[in-house]
Amino acid sequence: ETGVTQTPRHLVMGMTNKKSLKCEQHLGHNAMYWYKQSAKKPLELMFVYNFKEQTENNSVPSRFSPECPNSSHLFLHLHTLQPEDSALYLCASSQGLGGIRNEQFFGPGTRLTVL
Amino acid sequence: DAKTTQPTSMDCAEGRAANLPCNHSTISGNEYVYWYRQIHSQGPQYIIHGLKNNETNEMASLIITEDRKSSTLILPHATLRDTAVYYCIVRVLNRDDKIIFGKGTRLHILP
């Protein structure tokens, strides 16, 4: 138990569906992250939020839309996804950005399958 | 691109020390070496980090060579639960604080 929860744990959706992934951290952290992990590929950073402000968008297609209403919650809204978007989506949080002790705490991930 | 090189996979007998090497020959002076691991179907977990000196915590030890071009993560008494992918990461200490994951080393602990 890392203090970062993600729901749902598994999601199957069609290409025309709209769904959202939710992440919540109970650690009092200020920075939150979305990562994508495809089969046999390294973890890819997607978005970074610090104090609810987006500080990083790593060239992510617009069919992925993040939302950070407060420092404890992070959403990833999905629409018109493609089968190649099937992956494990991981949320992480850290106390802040930069600094030497800002290790990130990861949630368990949402396993997404796009049909 | 990841700035580290790690073996693709390693085996270690249960109860023995697991030594995982990492090369980071282009590391710069303000970059720290971090280790994370990812157990199957879970998110990555922070293990340890260091700059120049060797470090030890309740999970592992980190040995960094004097020239800082390589390091070794040591799990002193490996258990089956240590089977995971281990990522060696060089972190740039700037405001962006990106963690760039490579492919890591898949460690199999053998009973």
PDB file of C-alpha atoms in Angstrom:
ATOM      1  CA  GLU A   1       0.000   0.000   0.000  1.00  0.00           C
ATOM      2  CA  THR A   2       1.736   3.128  -1.244  1.00  0.00           C
ATOM      3  CA  GLY A   3      -0.909   5.702  -0.410  1.00  0.00           C
ATOM      4  CA  VAL A   4      -1.806   6.137  -4.072  1.00  0.00           C
ATOM      5  CA  THR A   5      -5.001   4.483  -5.276  1.00  0.00           C
ATOM      6  CA  GLN A   6      -6.288   4.092  -8.808  1.00  0.00           C
ATOM      7  CA  THR A   7      -9.713   3.143 -10.106  1.00  0.00           C
ATOM      8  CA  PRO A   8     -10.735   1.178 -11.952  1.00  0.00           C
ATOM      9  CA  ARG A   9      -8.044  -1.481 -11.865  1.00  0.00           C
ATOM     10  CA  HIS A  10      -9.192  -2.910 -15.171  1.00  0.00           C
ATOM     11  CA  LEU A  11     -11.089  -1.242 -18.010  1.00  0.00           C
ATOM     12  CA  VAL A  12     -12.236  -2.506 -21.382  1.00  0.00           C
ATOM     13  CA  MET A  13     -13.629   0.077 -23.771  1.00  0.00           C
ATOM     14  CA  GLY A  14     -14.556   0.467 -27.392  1.00  0.00           C
ATOM     15  CA  MET A  15     -12.987   3.052 -29.647  1.00  0.00           C
ATOM     16  CA  THR A  16     -16.076   5.267 -29.522  1.00  0.00           C
ATOM     17  CA  ASN A  17     -16.450   5.180 -25.735  1.00  0.00           C
ATOM     18  CA  LYS A  18     -15.591   7.929 -23.275  1.00  0.00           C
ATOM     19  CA  LYS A  19     -14.189   6.852 -19.950  1.00  0.00           C
ATOM     20  CA  SER A  20     -12.120   8.315 -17.120  1.00  0.00           C
ATOM     21  CA  LEU A  21      -9.338   6.976 -14.955  1.00  0.00           C
ATOM     22  CA  LYS A  22      -9.092   8.230 -11.407  1.00  0.00           C
ATOM     23  CA  CYS A  23      -6.098   8.581  -9.134  1.00  0.00           C
ATOM     24  CA  GLU A  24      -6.102   9.669  -5.497  1.00  0.00           C
ATOM     25  CA  GLN A  25      -3.162  10.147  -3.182  1.00  0.00           C
ATOM     26  CA  HIS A  26      -3.370  10.211   0.611  1.00  0.00           C
ATOM     27  CA  LEU A  27       0.195  11.377   1.206  1.00  0.00           C
ATOM     28  CA  GLY A  28      -0.207  15.139   1.261  1.00  0.00           C
ATOM     29  CA  HIS A  29       1.897  15.425  -1.891  1.00  0.00           C
ATOM     30  CA  ASN A  30       1.745  18.347  -4.285  1.00  0.00           C
ATOM     31  CA  ALA A  31       2.861  16.785  -7.550  1.00  0.00           C
ATOM     32  CA  MET A  32       1.062  14.064  -9.509  1.00  0.00           C
ATOM     33  CA  TYR A  33       1.957  12.192 -12.662  1.00  0.00           C
ATOM     34  CA  TRP A  34       0.436   9.971 -15.342  1.00  0.00           C
ATOM     35  CA  TYR A  35       2.596   7.290 -16.950  1.00  0.00           C
ATOM     36  CA  LYS A  36       1.837   4.793 -19.700  1.00  0.00           C
ATOM     37  CA  GLN A  37       3.384   1.331 -19.763  1.00  0.00           C
ATOM     38  CA  SER A  38       2.863  -0.618 -22.981  1.00  0.00           C
ATOM     39  CA  ALA A  39       3.841  -4.243 -23.355  1.00  0.00           C
ATOM     40  CA  LYS A  40       7.613  -4.658 -23.692  1.00  0.00           C
ATOM     41  CA  LYS A  41       8.234  -0.899 -23.653  1.00  0.00           C
ATOM     42  CA  PRO A  42       9.631   1.306 -20.905  1.00  0.00           C
ATOM     43  CA  LEU A  43       7.415   3.452 -18.761  1.00  0.00           C
ATOM     44  CA  GLU A  44       6.547   6.681 -20.555  1.00  0.00           C
ATOM     45  CA  LEU A  45       5.796   9.906 -18.715  1.00  0.00           C
ATOM     46  CA  MET A  46       2.595  11.491 -20.035  1.00  0.00           C
ATOM     47  CA  PHE A  47       1.651  14.433 -17.790  1.00  0.00           C
ATOM     48  CA  VAL A  48       2.931  16.183 -14.699  1.00  0.00           C
ATOM     49  CA  TYR A  49       0.922  18.405 -12.379  1.00  0.00           C
ATOM     50  CA  ASN A  50       2.328  20.524  -9.577  1.00  0.00           C
ATOM     51  CA  PHE A  51      -0.049  22.325  -7.232  1.00  0.00           C
ATOM     52  CA  LYS A  52      -2.865  21.559  -9.702  1.00  0.00           C
ATOM     53  CA  GLU A  53      -1.023  23.216 -12.591  1.00  0.00           C
ATOM     54  CA  GLN A  54       0.116  21.156 -15.557  1.00  0.00           C
ATOM     55  CA  THR A  55       3.872  21.474 -15.931  1.00  0.00           C
ATOM     56  CA  GLU A  56       4.541  18.745 -18.457  1.00  0.00           C
ATOM     57  CA  ASN A  57       2.728  17.336 -21.471  1.00  0.00           C
ATOM     58  CA  ASN A  58       4.997  14.829 -23.107  1.00  0.00           C
ATOM     59  CA  SER A  59       3.537  15.128 -26.621  1.00  0.00           C
ATOM     60  CA  VAL A  60       0.474  13.142 -25.637  1.00  0.00           C
ATOM     61  CA  PRO A  61      -2.368  12.916 -28.206  1.00  0.00           C
ATOM     62  CA  SER A  62      -5.419  15.005 -27.415  1.00  0.00           C
ATOM     63  CA  ARG A  63      -7.595  11.908 -27.019  1.00  0.00           C
ATOM     64  CA  PHE A  64      -6.009  11.777 -23.545  1.00  0.00           C
ATOM     65  CA  SER A  65      -7.182  14.701 -21.432  1.00  0.00           C
ATOM     66  CA  PRO A  66      -5.896  15.084 -17.865  1.00  0.00           C
ATOM     67  CA  GLU A  67      -7.653  16.944 -15.086  1.00  0.00           C
ATOM     68  CA  CYS A  68      -6.312  17.859 -11.670  1.00  0.00           C
ATOM     69  CA  PRO A  69      -9.053  19.474  -9.543  1.00  0.00           C
ATOM     70  CA  ASN A  70      -6.890  19.496  -6.402  1.00  0.00           C
ATOM     71  CA  SER A  71      -3.534  18.211  -5.220  1.00  0.00           C
ATOM     72  CA  SER A  72      -5.005  14.897  -4.087  1.00  0.00           C
ATOM     73  CA  HIS A  73      -6.893  13.897  -7.222  1.00  0.00           C
ATOM     74  CA  LEU A  74      -5.881  13.340 -10.811  1.00  0.00           C
ATOM     75  CA  PHE A  75      -8.056  12.147 -13.658  1.00  0.00           C
ATOM     76  CA  LEU A  76      -7.307  10.967 -17.162  1.00  0.00           C
ATOM     77  CA  HIS A  77     -10.256  11.378 -19.502  1.00  0.00           C
ATOM     78  CA  LEU A  78     -10.244   9.058 -22.485  1.00  0.00           C
ATOM     79  CA  HIS A  79     -12.150   9.432 -25.740  1.00  0.00           C
ATOM     80  CA  THR A  80     -11.912   7.896 -29.206  1.00  0.00           C
ATOM     81  CA  LEU A  81      -8.953   5.763 -28.225  1.00  0.00           C
ATOM     82  CA  GLN A  82      -7.159   3.371 -30.535  1.00  0.00           C
ATOM     83  CA  PRO A  83      -6.285  -0.284 -29.891  1.00  0.00           C
ATOM     84  CA  GLU A  84      -2.608   0.700 -29.600  1.00  0.00           C
ATOM     85  CA  ASP A  85      -3.550   2.777 -26.538  1.00  0.00           C
ATOM     86  CA  SER A  86      -4.093  -0.462 -24.635  1.00  0.00           C
ATOM     87  CA  ALA A  87      -1.597  -0.382 -21.792  1.00  0.00           C
ATOM     88  CA  LEU A  88      -1.103  -0.113 -18.063  1.00  0.00           C
ATOM     89  CA  TYR A  89      -1.704   3.476 -16.957  1.00  0.00           C
ATOM     90  CA  LEU A  90       0.114   4.390 -13.792  1.00  0.00           C
ATOM     91  CA  CYS A  91      -0.396   7.348 -11.525  1.00  0.00           C
ATOM     92  CA  ALA A  92       2.318   8.609  -9.189  1.00  0.00           C
ATOM     93  CA  SER A  93       2.757  11.405  -6.683  1.00  0.00           C
ATOM     94  CA  SER A  94       5.691  13.124  -5.041  1.00  0.00           C
ATOM     95  CA  GLN A  95       6.119  15.769  -2.404  1.00  0.00           C
ATOM     96  CA  GLY A  96       7.068  18.299  -5.062  1.00  0.00           C
ATOM     97  CA  LEU A  97       9.172  18.752  -8.157  1.00  0.00           C
ATOM     98  CA  GLY A  98      12.945  18.807  -8.121  1.00  0.00           C
ATOM     99  CA  GLY A  99      15.012  18.239  -5.012  1.00  0.00           C
ATOM    100  CA  ILE A 100      16.907  15.191  -3.960  1.00  0.00           C
ATOM    101  CA  ARG A 101      14.285  13.330  -1.993  1.00  0.00           C
ATOM    102  CA  ASN A 102      11.326  13.595  -4.327  1.00  0.00           C
ATOM    103  CA  GLU A 103      10.912   9.930  -4.944  1.00  0.00           C
ATOM    104  CA  GLN A 104       7.652   9.139  -6.606  1.00  0.00           C
ATOM    105  CA  PHE A 105       5.065   6.825  -5.102  1.00  0.00           C
ATOM    106  CA  PHE A 106       3.134   4.837  -7.666  1.00  0.00           C
ATOM    107  CA  GLY A 107      -0.387   3.499  -7.657  1.00  0.00           C
ATOM    108  CA  PRO A 108      -1.208  -0.042  -8.792  1.00  0.00           C
ATOM    109  CA  GLY A 109      -2.230   1.072 -12.254  1.00  0.00           C
ATOM    110  CA  THR A 110      -5.271   0.674 -14.483  1.00  0.00           C
ATOM    111  CA  ARG A 111      -5.020  -2.065 -17.098  1.00  0.00           C
ATOM    112  CA  LEU A 112      -6.777  -0.574 -20.155  1.00  0.00           C
ATOM    113  CA  THR A 113      -7.871  -2.605 -23.151  1.00  0.00           C
ATOM    114  CA  VAL A 114      -9.252  -0.810 -26.209  1.00  0.00           C
ATOM    115  CA  LEU A 115     -11.247  -2.990 -28.569  1.00  0.00           C
TER     116      LEU A 115
ATOM    117  CA  ASP B   1      16.366   8.017 -24.037  1.00  0.00           C
ATOM    118  CA  ALA B   2      17.357   6.346 -20.811  1.00  0.00           C
ATOM    119  CA  LYS B   3      20.885   7.233 -19.726  1.00  0.00           C
ATOM    120  CA  THR B   4      21.595   3.888 -18.132  1.00  0.00           C
ATOM    121  CA  THR B   5      22.467   0.392 -19.325  1.00  0.00           C
ATOM    122  CA  GLN B   6      21.382  -2.703 -17.441  1.00  0.00           C
ATOM    123  CA  PRO B   7      21.406  -6.431 -18.209  1.00  0.00           C
ATOM    124  CA  THR B   8      18.092  -7.652 -19.545  1.00  0.00           C
ATOM    125  CA  SER B   9      17.687 -10.388 -16.963  1.00  0.00           C
ATOM    126  CA  MET B  10      19.404 -12.085 -14.045  1.00  0.00           C
ATOM    127  CA  ASP B  11      18.813 -15.087 -11.823  1.00  0.00           C
ATOM    128  CA  CYS B  12      19.642 -15.354  -8.147  1.00  0.00           C
ATOM    129  CA  ALA B  13      19.125 -18.172  -5.660  1.00  0.00           C
ATOM    130  CA  GLU B  14      16.813 -17.482  -2.748  1.00  0.00           C
ATOM    131  CA  GLY B  15      18.719 -16.437   0.350  1.00  0.00           C
ATOM    132  CA  ARG B  16      21.755 -15.261  -1.583  1.00  0.00           C
ATOM    133  CA  ALA B  17      22.747 -11.676  -2.293  1.00  0.00           C
ATOM    134  CA  ALA B  18      21.453 -10.304  -5.573  1.00  0.00           C
ATOM    135  CA  ASN B  19      23.851  -7.860  -7.208  1.00  0.00           C
ATOM    136  CA  LEU B  20      22.326  -5.799 -10.001  1.00  0.00           C
ATOM    137  CA  PRO B  21      24.753  -3.742 -12.090  1.00  0.00           C
ATOM    138  CA  CYS B  22      24.056  -0.495 -13.887  1.00  0.00           C
ATOM    139  CA  ASN B  23      26.222   1.563 -16.219  1.00  0.00           C
ATOM    140  CA  HIS B  24      25.729   5.322 -16.381  1.00  0.00           C
ATOM    141  CA  SER B  25      28.930   6.470 -18.038  1.00  0.00           C
ATOM    142  CA  THR B  26      27.537   9.856 -19.104  1.00  0.00           C
ATOM    143  CA  ILE B  27      26.285  10.845 -15.655  1.00  0.00           C
ATOM    144  CA  SER B  28      26.897  14.472 -14.803  1.00  0.00           C
ATOM    145  CA  GLY B  29      27.912  15.977 -11.496  1.00  0.00           C
ATOM    146  CA  ASN B  30      24.449  16.965 -10.297  1.00  0.00           C
ATOM    147  CA  GLU B  31      22.702  13.731 -11.240  1.00  0.00           C
ATOM    148  CA  TYR B  32      21.713  11.166  -8.662  1.00  0.00           C
ATOM    149  CA  VAL B  33      21.386   7.427  -9.192  1.00  0.00           C
ATOM    150  CA  TYR B  34      17.956   6.091  -8.239  1.00  0.00           C
ATOM    151  CA  TRP B  35      16.659   2.553  -8.179  1.00  0.00           C
ATOM    152  CA  TYR B  36      13.037   1.523  -8.501  1.00  0.00           C
ATOM    153  CA  ARG B  37      11.511  -1.906  -8.913  1.00  0.00           C
ATOM    154  CA  GLN B  38       8.249  -3.091 -10.382  1.00  0.00           C
ATOM    155  CA  ILE B  39       6.707  -6.310  -9.217  1.00  0.00           C
ATOM    156  CA  HIS B  40       4.372  -7.911 -11.728  1.00  0.00           C
ATOM    157  CA  SER B  41       1.026  -6.100 -12.042  1.00  0.00           C
ATOM    158  CA  GLN B  42       2.029  -3.375  -9.585  1.00  0.00           C
ATOM    159  CA  GLY B  43       3.316   0.158  -9.924  1.00  0.00           C
ATOM    160  CA  PRO B  44       7.042   0.886  -9.539  1.00  0.00           C
ATOM    161  CA  GLN B  45       8.381   1.136  -5.997  1.00  0.00           C
ATOM    162  CA  TYR B  46      11.221   3.381  -4.870  1.00  0.00           C
ATOM    163  CA  ILE B  47      14.179   1.464  -3.415  1.00  0.00           C
ATOM    164  CA  ILE B  48      17.161   3.727  -2.830  1.00  0.00           C
ATOM    165  CA  HIS B  49      19.164   6.596  -4.270  1.00  0.00           C
ATOM    166  CA  GLY B  50      22.667   8.057  -3.975  1.00  0.00           C
ATOM    167  CA  LEU B  51      25.056  10.646  -5.348  1.00  0.00           C
ATOM    168  CA  LYS B  52      28.634   9.640  -4.536  1.00  0.00           C
ATOM    169  CA  ASN B  53      28.697   7.696  -1.309  1.00  0.00           C
ATOM    170  CA  ASN B  54      27.448   4.186  -0.776  1.00  0.00           C
ATOM    171  CA  GLU B  55      23.975   4.079   0.716  1.00  0.00           C
ATOM    172  CA  THR B  56      22.047   1.485   2.698  1.00  0.00           C
ATOM    173  CA  ASN B  57      18.474   1.263   3.854  1.00  0.00           C
ATOM    174  CA  GLU B  58      16.122  -1.451   5.010  1.00  0.00           C
ATOM    175  CA  MET B  59      15.596  -2.705   1.475  1.00  0.00           C
ATOM    176  CA  ALA B  60      18.983  -2.610  -0.195  1.00  0.00           C
ATOM    177  CA  SER B  61      22.488  -1.216  -0.501  1.00  0.00           C
ATOM    178  CA  LEU B  62      23.752   0.975  -3.309  1.00  0.00           C
ATOM    179  CA  ILE B  63      27.411   0.914  -4.263  1.00  0.00           C
ATOM    180  CA  ILE B  64      28.562   3.704  -6.598  1.00  0.00           C
ATOM    181  CA  THR B  65      32.024   3.553  -8.160  1.00  0.00           C
ATOM    182  CA  GLU B  66      34.430   6.368  -7.448  1.00  0.00           C
ATOM    183  CA  ASP B  67      34.152   7.718 -10.999  1.00  0.00           C
ATOM    184  CA  ARG B  68      30.334   7.422 -10.721  1.00  0.00           C
ATOM    185  CA  LYS B  69      30.117   5.716 -14.100  1.00  0.00           C
ATOM    186  CA  SER B  70      28.507   2.605 -12.714  1.00  0.00           C
ATOM    187  CA  SER B  71      26.697   1.336  -9.654  1.00  0.00           C
ATOM    188  CA  THR B  72      25.425  -1.884  -8.124  1.00  0.00           C
ATOM    189  CA  LEU B  73      22.219  -2.477  -6.230  1.00  0.00           C
ATOM    190  CA  ILE B  74      22.574  -5.191  -3.631  1.00  0.00           C
ATOM    191  CA  LEU B  75      19.672  -7.109  -2.126  1.00  0.00           C
ATOM    192  CA  PRO B  76      21.474  -8.842   0.729  1.00  0.00           C
ATOM    193  CA  HIS B  77      19.203 -11.850   1.237  1.00  0.00           C
ATOM    194  CA  ALA B  78      16.952 -12.245  -1.772  1.00  0.00           C
ATOM    195  CA  THR B  79      13.498 -13.743  -1.302  1.00  0.00           C
ATOM    196  CA  LEU B  80      10.950 -14.921  -3.844  1.00  0.00           C
ATOM    197  CA  ARG B  81       9.084 -11.655  -3.325  1.00  0.00           C
ATOM    198  CA  ASP B  82      12.064  -9.780  -4.745  1.00  0.00           C
ATOM    199  CA  THR B  83      11.309 -11.160  -8.199  1.00  0.00           C
ATOM    200  CA  ALA B  84      10.666  -7.992 -10.215  1.00  0.00           C
ATOM    201  CA  VAL B  85      12.000  -5.653 -12.878  1.00  0.00           C
ATOM    202  CA  TYR B  86      14.628  -3.350 -11.389  1.00  0.00           C
ATOM    203  CA  TYR B  87      15.147   0.075 -12.925  1.00  0.00           C
ATOM    204  CA  CYS B  88      18.327   2.094 -12.549  1.00  0.00           C
ATOM    205  CA  ILE B  89      17.622   5.737 -13.247  1.00  0.00           C
ATOM    206  CA  VAL B  90      19.764   8.831 -13.433  1.00  0.00           C
ATOM    207  CA  ARG B  91      17.744  11.813 -12.299  1.00  0.00           C
ATOM    208  CA  VAL B  92      18.364  15.338 -13.444  1.00  0.00           C
ATOM    209  CA  LEU B  93      17.904  17.665 -10.510  1.00  0.00           C
ATOM    210  CA  ASN B  94      15.915  20.413 -12.083  1.00  0.00           C
ATOM    211  CA  ARG B  95      12.408  21.639 -11.667  1.00  0.00           C
ATOM    212  CA  ASP B  96      10.943  19.139 -14.096  1.00  0.00           C
ATOM    213  CA  ASP B  97      12.098  16.168 -12.044  1.00  0.00           C
ATOM    214  CA  LYS B  98      11.465  13.675 -14.826  1.00  0.00           C
ATOM    215  CA  ILE B  99      12.071  10.022 -14.190  1.00  0.00           C
ATOM    216  CA  ILE B 100      13.058   8.359 -17.462  1.00  0.00           C
ATOM    217  CA  PHE B 101      12.648   4.620 -17.145  1.00  0.00           C
ATOM    218  CA  GLY B 102      14.683   2.255 -19.302  1.00  0.00           C
ATOM    219  CA  LYS B 103      13.902  -1.406 -19.802  1.00  0.00           C
ATOM    220  CA  GLY B 104      15.421  -2.453 -16.486  1.00  0.00           C
ATOM    221  CA  THR B 105      16.691  -5.837 -15.346  1.00  0.00           C
ATOM    222  CA  ARG B 106      14.229  -8.664 -14.842  1.00  0.00           C
ATOM    223  CA  LEU B 107      15.422 -10.409 -11.684  1.00  0.00           C
ATOM    224  CA  HIS B 108      14.260 -13.970 -11.078  1.00  0.00           C
ATOM    225  CA  ILE B 109      14.734 -15.327  -7.583  1.00  0.00           C
ATOM    226  CA  LEU B 110      15.003 -19.101  -7.783  1.00  0.00           C
ATOM    227  CA  PRO B 111      13.773 -21.313  -4.922  1.00  0.00           C
TER     228      PRO B 111
END
